[in-house]
Amino acid sequence: LKPDVYPIVGLRAMISSIFGVDAQEAMMLLQAMIGLKMINVDLSYPILETGLIKIISNDHYIGLNANGYY
């Protein structure tokens, strides 16, 4: 999976890098973060059209694209 096609892969890679874990563990951490409402992904945002994931954390919007934060 390519980060520019599937931006969630970029988020997984970023988590993997930050925590020093492999891709599978990073995905489990990402699922836990979303499940525990530590972060929220704005699913109404056109991810495939824009190549950007919109994350809501502490009432702040963070965009993530294939190159990192936006």
Coordinates of C-alpha atoms in Angstrom, one line a residue:
L1 CA 0.0 0.0 0.0
K2 CA 1.3 3.4 -1.0
P3 CA 0.9 6.4 1.4
D4 CA 0.0 8.7 -1.6
V5 CA -2.9 6.3 -2.5
Y6 CA -4.0 5.4 1.0
P7 CA -3.1 8.2 3.4
I8 CA -3.9 6.1 6.5
V9 CA -0.7 4.2 5.6
G10 CA 1.2 7.4 6.1
L11 CA -0.3 7.8 9.5
R12 CA 0.6 4.2 10.3
A13 CA 4.2 4.8 9.2
M14 CA 4.4 8.0 11.3
I15 CA 3.2 6.1 14.4
S16 CA 5.7 3.3 13.6
S17 CA 8.5 5.8 13.4
I18 CA 7.5 7.7 16.6
F19 CA 7.1 4.6 18.8
G20 CA 9.7 2.4 17.1
V21 CA 7.4 -0.4 16.3
D22 CA 6.7 -2.5 13.2
A23 CA 3.8 -1.8 10.9
Q24 CA 1.4 -4.4 12.5
E25 CA 2.0 -2.9 16.0
A26 CA 1.6 0.6 14.6
M27 CA -1.8 -0.3 13.1
M28 CA -2.9 -1.8 16.5
L29 CA -1.8 1.5 18.2
L30 CA -3.7 3.5 15.6
Q31 CA -6.8 1.4 16.1
A32 CA -6.5 1.8 19.9
M33 CA -6.0 5.6 19.6
I34 CA -9.1 5.9 17.4
G35 CA -11.1 3.5 19.6
L36 CA -10.2 5.3 22.8
K37 CA -11.1 8.6 21.1
M38 CA -7.5 9.9 21.6
I39 CA -7.8 11.0 18.0
N40 CA -10.7 11.2 15.7
V41 CA -10.5 10.8 11.9
D42 CA -12.9 13.0 10.0
L43 CA -14.5 10.4 7.7
S44 CA -16.6 13.0 5.9
Y45 CA -13.4 14.6 4.5
P46 CA -12.7 13.5 0.9
I47 CA -9.5 11.5 1.7
L48 CA -9.1 9.9 -1.7
E49 CA -9.8 13.1 -3.7
T50 CA -7.4 15.2 -1.6
G51 CA -4.9 12.7 -0.4
L52 CA -5.2 14.2 3.0
I53 CA -6.5 12.6 6.3
K54 CA -8.1 15.1 8.6
I55 CA -7.5 14.3 12.3
I56 CA -9.3 16.0 15.1
S57 CA -7.3 16.0 18.4
N58 CA -8.1 18.2 21.4
D59 CA -10.4 20.3 19.2
H60 CA -7.6 21.0 16.8
Y61 CA -7.5 19.8 13.2
I62 CA -4.4 18.2 11.9
G63 CA -4.0 17.2 8.3
L64 CA -1.8 14.4 7.2
N65 CA -0.7 13.8 3.6
A66 CA 1.9 11.5 2.1
N67 CA 4.7 13.9 3.0
G68 CA 3.7 14.2 6.7
Y69 CA 1.7 16.9 8.4
Y70 CA -0.2 19.6 6.5

